[in-house]
Structure formats: C-alpha cells, structure tokens
Coordinates of C-alpha atoms and ligand atoms in Angstrom, one line a residue:
M1 CA 1.6 -170.1 46.7
N2 CA -1.0 -173.1 47.6
K3 CA 0.5 -173.2 50.7
M4 CA -2.8 -171.9 52.5
L5 CA -5.0 -174.8 50.7
E6 CA -5.4 -177.9 53.2
S7 CA -3.2 -180.9 51.7
G8 CA -5.4 -183.2 53.0
D9 CA -8.8 -181.6 51.2
I10 CA -6.1 -181.0 47.4
A11 CA -5.4 -185.4 48.0
E12 CA -9.8 -185.7 48.9
L13 CA -11.4 -184.1 45.7
R14 CA -7.8 -185.6 43.4
K15 CA -8.7 -189.5 45.2
W16 CA -12.8 -188.5 44.1
I17 CA -12.2 -187.6 41.2
S18 CA -10.0 -190.0 39.8
E19 CA -12.9 -192.6 41.5
A20 CA -15.6 -189.9 39.2
E21 CA -17.1 -191.2 36.1
H22 CA -19.4 -188.7 35.8
I23 CA -19.5 -185.1 37.4
V24 CA -21.2 -181.9 37.0
L25 CA -20.9 -178.5 38.0
T26 CA -22.6 -175.9 38.8
C27 CA -23.5 -171.9 40.1
H28 CA -25.5 -169.5 41.0
V29 CA -28.1 -168.1 39.5
R30 CA -27.9 -165.5 36.9
P31 CA -24.2 -166.9 36.0
D32 CA -21.2 -164.2 35.8
G33 CA -17.9 -165.3 34.7
D34 CA -16.6 -166.2 37.6
A35 CA -19.4 -168.6 38.0
I36 CA -19.6 -169.3 34.1
G37 CA -15.4 -169.3 33.7
S38 CA -15.1 -171.5 37.7
T39 CA -17.3 -174.3 36.3
L40 CA -16.2 -174.2 32.8
G41 CA -12.2 -174.1 33.3
M42 CA -13.1 -176.9 35.6
A43 CA -15.0 -179.0 33.7
H44 CA -12.1 -178.5 30.7
L45 CA -9.4 -180.0 32.6
L46 CA -12.0 -182.3 33.9
K47 CA -12.5 -183.6 29.7
T48 CA -8.4 -183.9 30.0
L49 CA -8.1 -186.2 32.2
G50 CA -10.3 -188.2 30.4
R51 CA -14.1 -187.8 32.9
R52 CA -17.5 -187.0 31.7
A53 CA -17.9 -183.6 32.9
S54 CA -21.5 -181.8 32.0
V55 CA -22.3 -177.6 33.4
V56 CA -25.3 -177.5 34.6
V57 CA -26.7 -174.0 36.0
P58 CA -29.5 -172.5 36.7
D59 CA -30.9 -170.2 34.4
H60 CA -29.0 -168.2 31.9
P61 CA -25.7 -167.3 31.3
P62 CA -25.2 -164.3 29.8
R63 CA -24.2 -163.3 26.5
S64 CA -21.1 -161.4 27.0
L65 CA -20.1 -165.0 28.1
A66 CA -21.0 -166.1 25.2
F67 CA -17.5 -166.6 23.5
L68 CA -16.4 -169.0 26.0
P69 CA -14.9 -172.9 24.0
G70 CA -17.9 -174.9 26.0
F71 CA -20.5 -172.4 26.3
K72 CA -22.6 -173.7 24.3
E73 CA -22.3 -177.2 25.5
I74 CA -24.4 -175.5 28.6
S75 CA -26.6 -176.7 29.9
I76 CA -29.8 -175.0 31.6
F77 CA -31.9 -175.4 34.2
T78 CA -34.7 -173.3 33.3
R79 CA -35.0 -173.8 29.6
H80 CA -34.0 -177.6 29.9
E81 CA -35.0 -179.2 33.4
D82 CA -35.5 -183.4 32.8
Y83 CA -32.3 -182.5 31.1
C84 CA -30.4 -181.1 34.3
R85 CA -32.0 -183.2 36.6
R86 CA -31.4 -186.2 34.8
L87 CA -27.3 -184.4 34.5
M88 CA -27.3 -184.5 38.0
A89 CA -29.2 -188.2 38.6
E90 CA -26.1 -189.4 36.9
A91 CA -23.2 -187.9 38.8
D92 CA -20.7 -189.8 40.9
L93 CA -19.7 -185.5 42.4
I94 CA -21.0 -182.7 42.1
I95 CA -19.6 -179.9 42.6
C96 CA -20.1 -176.0 43.6
C97 CA -18.7 -173.6 42.7
D98 CA -19.2 -169.8 43.4
F99 CA -22.1 -169.9 45.6
N100 CA -22.1 -170.3 49.4
K101 CA -25.8 -171.5 50.2
L102 CA -28.2 -173.2 47.9
S103 CA -30.3 -170.4 48.0
R104 CA -28.4 -169.1 45.9
Q105 CA -29.0 -170.8 43.0
D106 CA -32.9 -170.5 42.9
A107 CA -34.5 -173.6 41.9
L108 CA -31.4 -175.8 41.1
G109 CA -31.2 -175.3 44.9
A110 CA -33.9 -178.4 46.0
V111 CA -32.2 -180.3 43.5
T112 CA -28.8 -180.3 44.0
G113 CA -29.6 -180.3 47.9
A114 CA -30.7 -183.3 47.3
M115 CA -27.9 -185.2 45.3
E116 CA -26.5 -188.2 47.6
C117 CA -23.3 -188.0 45.6
R118 CA -20.4 -186.5 46.9
K119 CA -20.9 -182.9 46.1
V120 CA -17.4 -180.1 46.5
L121 CA -17.6 -177.0 47.2
V122 CA -15.1 -174.3 45.8
D123 CA -16.1 -171.0 46.9
H124 CA -15.1 -167.3 47.7
H125 CA -18.1 -165.8 49.6
Q126 CA -17.9 -165.7 53.6
K127 CA -19.4 -167.5 55.7
P128 CA -20.7 -170.3 53.6
D129 CA -23.1 -172.6 54.8
Y130 CA -21.8 -176.8 55.4
F131 CA -24.1 -178.3 52.5
C132 CA -21.0 -180.4 51.1
D133 CA -18.8 -182.6 52.3
L134 CA -15.9 -181.0 51.5
T135 CA -15.8 -177.0 51.5
F136 CA -13.1 -175.0 50.1
S137 CA -13.9 -171.2 51.7
Y138 CA -11.4 -169.0 50.8
P139 CA -13.5 -165.1 51.3
D140 CA -9.3 -163.5 50.4
M141 CA -9.4 -164.5 46.6
S142 CA -10.3 -162.6 44.2
S143 CA -12.3 -165.0 41.9
T144 CA -13.4 -168.4 42.3
C145 CA -11.5 -169.8 40.1
E146 CA -8.4 -168.2 41.4
L147 CA -9.1 -170.9 43.7
M148 CA -9.8 -173.4 41.0
F149 CA -6.3 -172.7 39.7
R150 CA -5.2 -173.0 42.8
I151 CA -6.9 -175.8 43.8
I152 CA -6.5 -177.8 40.5
A153 CA -2.7 -176.7 40.7
A154 CA -2.2 -178.6 43.7
M155 CA -3.8 -181.6 42.8
G156 CA -0.5 -181.3 40.4
Y157 CA -2.9 -181.2 37.8
Y158 CA -0.8 -177.3 35.9
P159 CA 0.4 -179.7 32.7
E160 CA -3.1 -180.8 32.1
I161 CA -5.0 -177.2 32.3
S162 CA -5.5 -176.5 28.6
L163 CA -6.1 -173.5 26.5
D164 CA -9.8 -173.2 26.9
S165 CA -9.6 -174.3 30.8
A166 CA -7.1 -171.4 31.2
T167 CA -9.1 -169.5 28.9
C168 CA -12.3 -170.1 30.9
L169 CA -10.1 -169.5 34.0
C170 CA -8.9 -166.3 33.3
T171 CA -11.8 -164.5 32.9
G172 CA -13.3 -165.1 35.8
L173 CA -9.9 -163.8 37.8
L174 CA -10.8 -160.4 35.9
T175 CA -14.1 -159.7 35.8
D176 CA -14.6 -160.5 39.2
T177 CA -11.2 -158.3 39.8
R178 CA -12.8 -155.6 37.1
N179 CA -9.3 -156.3 35.2
L180 CA -7.3 -156.2 38.6
T181 CA -8.7 -153.5 39.7
V182 CA -10.2 -154.3 42.6
N183 CA -9.7 -157.7 45.1
C184 CA -6.8 -157.6 44.1
K185 CA -4.2 -157.2 46.6
N186 CA -2.3 -160.3 47.6
P187 CA 0.5 -159.8 45.3
D188 CA 0.2 -164.1 44.6
I189 CA -2.7 -163.6 42.1
Y190 CA -0.4 -162.3 39.2
E191 CA 1.4 -165.4 39.6
V192 CA -1.7 -167.1 39.3
L193 CA -2.2 -164.8 36.3
M194 CA 1.1 -165.9 34.4
R195 CA 0.6 -169.0 34.9
L196 CA -2.8 -169.0 32.8
L197 CA -1.1 -166.7 30.0
E198 CA 1.8 -169.6 30.1
K199 CA -0.9 -171.4 27.9
G200 CA -1.7 -168.9 25.8
V201 CA -4.9 -167.2 26.8
D202 CA -5.6 -163.4 24.6
K203 CA -7.0 -161.2 27.5
Q204 CA -7.0 -158.3 26.0
H205 CA -9.9 -161.0 23.6
I206 CA -11.2 -161.7 27.4
V207 CA -11.5 -158.3 28.3
Q208 CA -13.1 -156.6 25.0
E209 CA -15.6 -159.5 25.3
A210 CA -16.7 -160.1 29.1
L211 CA -15.6 -156.8 30.5
L212 CA -16.1 -153.9 27.9
A213 CA -18.4 -155.1 25.2
Q214 CA -21.6 -153.5 25.1
S215 CA -25.4 -153.0 23.0
L216 CA -25.7 -149.1 21.5
G217 CA -28.8 -149.7 23.6
S218 CA -27.5 -150.6 27.0
L219 CA -25.2 -147.6 26.2
R220 CA -27.0 -144.8 26.2
L221 CA -29.5 -146.6 29.5
Q222 CA -26.3 -146.5 31.3
S223 CA -25.9 -142.8 30.2
Y224 CA -29.2 -141.9 31.1
A225 CA -28.9 -143.8 34.5
L226 CA -25.8 -141.5 35.3
S227 CA -27.3 -137.9 33.9
E228 CA -29.7 -138.1 35.2
K229 CA -31.2 -140.4 37.6
L230 CA -27.7 -140.6 39.8
E231 CA -28.0 -139.0 43.6
V232 CA -24.8 -138.0 45.1
L233 CA -25.5 -138.1 49.5
D234 CA -23.1 -135.2 50.2
D235 CA -22.5 -135.6 53.4
L236 CA -22.8 -139.2 53.2
H237 CA -20.0 -139.9 50.7
G238 CA -22.1 -142.0 49.1
A239 CA -24.7 -142.8 45.4
V240 CA -27.9 -143.6 44.7
I241 CA -29.4 -144.8 41.7
T242 CA -32.6 -145.9 40.2
L243 CA -34.5 -147.1 36.7
G244 CA -37.9 -148.3 36.8
H245 CA -39.8 -150.6 35.0
D246 CA -40.7 -148.0 32.2
E247 CA -37.2 -146.2 32.4
L248 CA -35.5 -149.5 31.4
K249 CA -38.1 -150.4 28.7
R250 CA -37.7 -147.0 27.2
F251 CA -34.4 -147.5 26.6
G252 CA -35.0 -151.5 25.1
Y253 CA -33.8 -152.9 28.1
E254 CA -31.9 -157.3 27.6
R255 CA -30.4 -158.7 31.0
G256 CA -26.9 -157.2 31.9
D257 CA -27.4 -153.8 29.3
T258 CA -26.8 -152.9 33.6
E259 CA -23.5 -154.7 34.1
G260 CA -21.3 -152.3 35.7
L261 CA -22.9 -149.3 36.0
V262 CA -23.1 -149.6 40.0
N263 CA -19.4 -148.8 40.3
T264 CA -19.0 -145.8 38.0
P265 CA -20.0 -143.4 40.3
L266 CA -17.2 -145.0 42.3
N267 CA -15.0 -143.5 39.7
V268 CA -15.6 -139.3 40.9
N269 CA -13.7 -139.1 44.5
G270 CA -15.0 -138.4 47.5
I271 CA -17.7 -141.5 46.4
V272 CA -17.2 -144.0 48.4
F273 CA -20.2 -146.5 48.4
S274 CA -23.0 -147.2 45.6
F275 CA -26.5 -148.3 45.2
F276 CA -28.3 -149.1 42.1
L277 CA -31.8 -150.0 42.6
R278 CA -33.9 -151.4 39.4
E279 CA -37.2 -153.0 39.0
D280 CA -37.2 -156.2 37.7
D281 CA -40.9 -158.5 37.5
D282 CA -41.2 -159.3 40.4
C283 CA -39.2 -157.8 43.0
I284 CA -36.1 -155.0 44.0
K285 CA -32.8 -155.4 42.2
V286 CA -30.2 -153.9 45.0
S287 CA -26.7 -154.0 44.2
A288 CA -24.2 -152.4 45.7
R289 CA -20.0 -151.9 45.9
S290 CA -17.7 -149.2 47.9
Q291 CA -14.0 -148.3 48.7
E292 CA -12.6 -148.0 52.3
D293 CA -13.8 -151.1 53.4
F294 CA -17.5 -149.3 53.5
P295 CA -19.4 -152.5 54.8
V296 CA -22.2 -152.6 51.3
S297 CA -22.8 -155.9 53.1
L298 CA -23.7 -155.7 55.9
V299 CA -26.3 -152.4 54.7
C300 CA -27.6 -155.0 52.6
E301 CA -28.2 -157.4 55.2
D302 CA -29.6 -155.2 58.0
L303 CA -32.2 -153.3 55.3
F304 CA -33.1 -156.1 52.6
G305 CA -32.0 -159.6 54.0
G306 CA -29.1 -159.5 51.0
G307 CA -25.3 -160.4 51.2
G308 CA -22.0 -160.4 49.3
H309 CA -18.7 -159.2 50.0
L310 CA -17.7 -156.3 52.1
M311 CA -17.7 -153.9 48.8
A312 CA -19.7 -156.3 46.8
A313 CA -23.4 -157.1 47.3
G314 CA -26.9 -157.2 46.9
A315 CA -30.1 -157.8 48.1
E316 CA -33.9 -158.4 46.4
F317 CA -36.3 -155.9 47.9
H318 CA -40.6 -157.0 47.6
G319 CA -42.4 -153.9 47.1
T320 CA -42.2 -150.4 44.8
L321 CA -38.9 -148.9 44.0
A322 CA -39.7 -146.0 46.3
E323 CA -40.2 -147.7 49.3
C324 CA -36.7 -149.4 48.7
R325 CA -34.7 -146.4 47.5
R326 CA -36.5 -144.6 51.2
I327 CA -35.8 -147.5 53.7
L328 CA -31.7 -146.5 51.7
I329 CA -31.6 -143.3 52.1
E330 CA -33.5 -142.9 55.7
A331 CA -30.8 -145.6 56.5
L332 CA -27.7 -144.8 55.5
P333 CA -26.6 -141.8 57.9
R334 CA -26.4 -145.1 60.2
Y335 CA -23.5 -146.4 58.6
R336 CA -21.8 -143.0 59.1
Q337 CA -18.7 -145.0 61.7
Y338 CA -17.7 -146.7 58.4
I339 CA -17.2 -143.8 56.2
P340 CA -14.0 -142.3 56.7
S341 CA -12.8 -139.0 57.5
R342 CA -10.7 -136.6 55.4
L343 CA -12.6 -137.2 52.2
P344 CA -12.6 -135.0 49.9
K345 CA -15.5 -132.7 48.8
I346 CA -17.7 -134.1 46.1
E347 CA -17.4 -132.3 42.7
Ligands
LIG1 MN1 -17.1 -164.8 42.5

C-alpha cells in the first residue's frame, strides 16, 4: 500500500535518520492535531530507534491535545525562543511536518530556513515551496499523519511503532478527517487505521479528547454564533458567520473555542460552502470549508491571499470585520460556476 512513495526517497530518509544524532521535528503555527500528531508520532519512533528527537513548534498547541504522550516535552518558540534556537542549531536533521511554506511558521520560519543541516518536508498541502533537501508532498493524503505512517512503514519500521507513536499518528488522521467523515475517499486509509489500532490505540479516547471535548463557554459561544450570527446565502448555497471582538469577549473566548464551528453549517442540506470570519487581535481570521469540490481555497487566495486545501482553507485579512465580510459577500457570486446545479432548497 506504500506503492506511491518513491523508494529512492525512502532509502535516503532512512539513511539520513541513521546518520543523525539529533533530529528536530517542527510544524506550522497554531498547530492542530495533524501537526502535533505527526511531529510527536515521528519523535516517539525516532526515540525507539535510539535517536535524540525534539519537537519544536512556533506557538502554543491547543489544550485539546494535552492528552498526547510527549505533549509536555514540546518546545514552544514563542515561549522559550532561545532554547528552541539552540535545539534547532544542534540538529543534524530537521523534519518539517504539515506545512508547505516557511511563512506558515511565522517567526520560527526564518530560523528553520537559516539552518544548514539536512531538511525533509512531510506534508499534504498543495503547491509546496521546495525549501527542503527531500520533499514528501502528497496532497491526496488525508493527513500528514497518514503520510508519516506510510513513510515509517516503507522504511521498514512498522514493528518499532510504539503505542505512544501510534496514538499520535492516529490523532492527526482522525482530526484531519473529522473522525473519518471528510478527506477519506481512498479506501487505503482504513488499512492505515487498522495497522494503528493493532498497536492498541484507543480511538474513542482520541475522538473524545481531540474532536468532541469543549468548554461550556465554547459551547455557548458556538450556539450563539449559529443562532444569531449565521447568514445563509440561499441563492449561492452558502453560509457566512462573523464574530467580533466584543462578542468573543462576552463569552470569555479562549483560543480554540470556535474550533469546528465553520463546519457546522455544512450539516444543512443544500449548503455547500461555509465561511467563518473572526476578529482577532491584529487581523480578521478567515476560515472556510466546503463540499462538492467548491474551491474555497481559490476564494481565500483570490480575495485575501490565503490558501489551503480545495475544501478546507483560510486566510488573514487586515482591516475591519465589516470590510472583510463585505468583500466576501460581494465577490461570492463570481464563483457561482462552481456551485453544483440541482441542489436542494435550504430549509
Ligand atoms: Mn494536516
């Protein structure tokens, strides 16, 4: 099942790992289950192989991932910058996980870019920059964790995958596919899942912690957003939610509290795309999800210089929330050609 991986690249990576004393794994800013799962999952494997491995992330991972084995040992650049710089400088191999360009690491990107050791990219986003010496870029993969598992298996290290490693890898696979509901058309993914479950992974626990668990404040904020702030664009079969600073404050907003909110409108029959605009400290965060191949990545790129996956994308807008909403609402009719005909009426 690892037929799509280039065997020369696999042999090269295996050799680089065997030659490295200290390996740093790193990921994108605002790391999610896939970013943390793939870096920690690989770190556990490397430790089993007798390597020294460190996970360095640009900023704080969400609390919803604190159950992952090794979470406490993650080094956070915004918190311990000097220490993170030292770890990077001591590395003789850096594995970049779940991002396609250095700018996705914010300030840490410049540090990663400046390192002269060998670098490997393991990622499933479209159009990667080639900033690494070896690039594993597979946009068809459900998750970086799925890709990482395949790379590990192709290197012949399946037997060395511990329960800790399997738990981390399984987490990214489950969060990026929302518990196997999106991005999992390829039947092979169930074989990957099976191989991970065979290691003793507690899937139910992962789903509860990483996908379902929510604070009361978050539940109330999301309920408010859906009942009061959801605009349905009937003729375009889309939805837009906006949340301003004052509204977030009213519900005691903490980072991660609106996680998953953008997906909820897609539960309504006839809605094919959903945008969520949230007023952050220094910008408007745009997140977008869709189904039926409606290209939200294109909309995010065209209007706000963002990007992502075809049906899961995002951007940052510098300006007011009202402006951001207006630009979006005015532009959306231009994408009518991508909306499938014969959709049910939204009700
Ligand atoms: Mn991912």
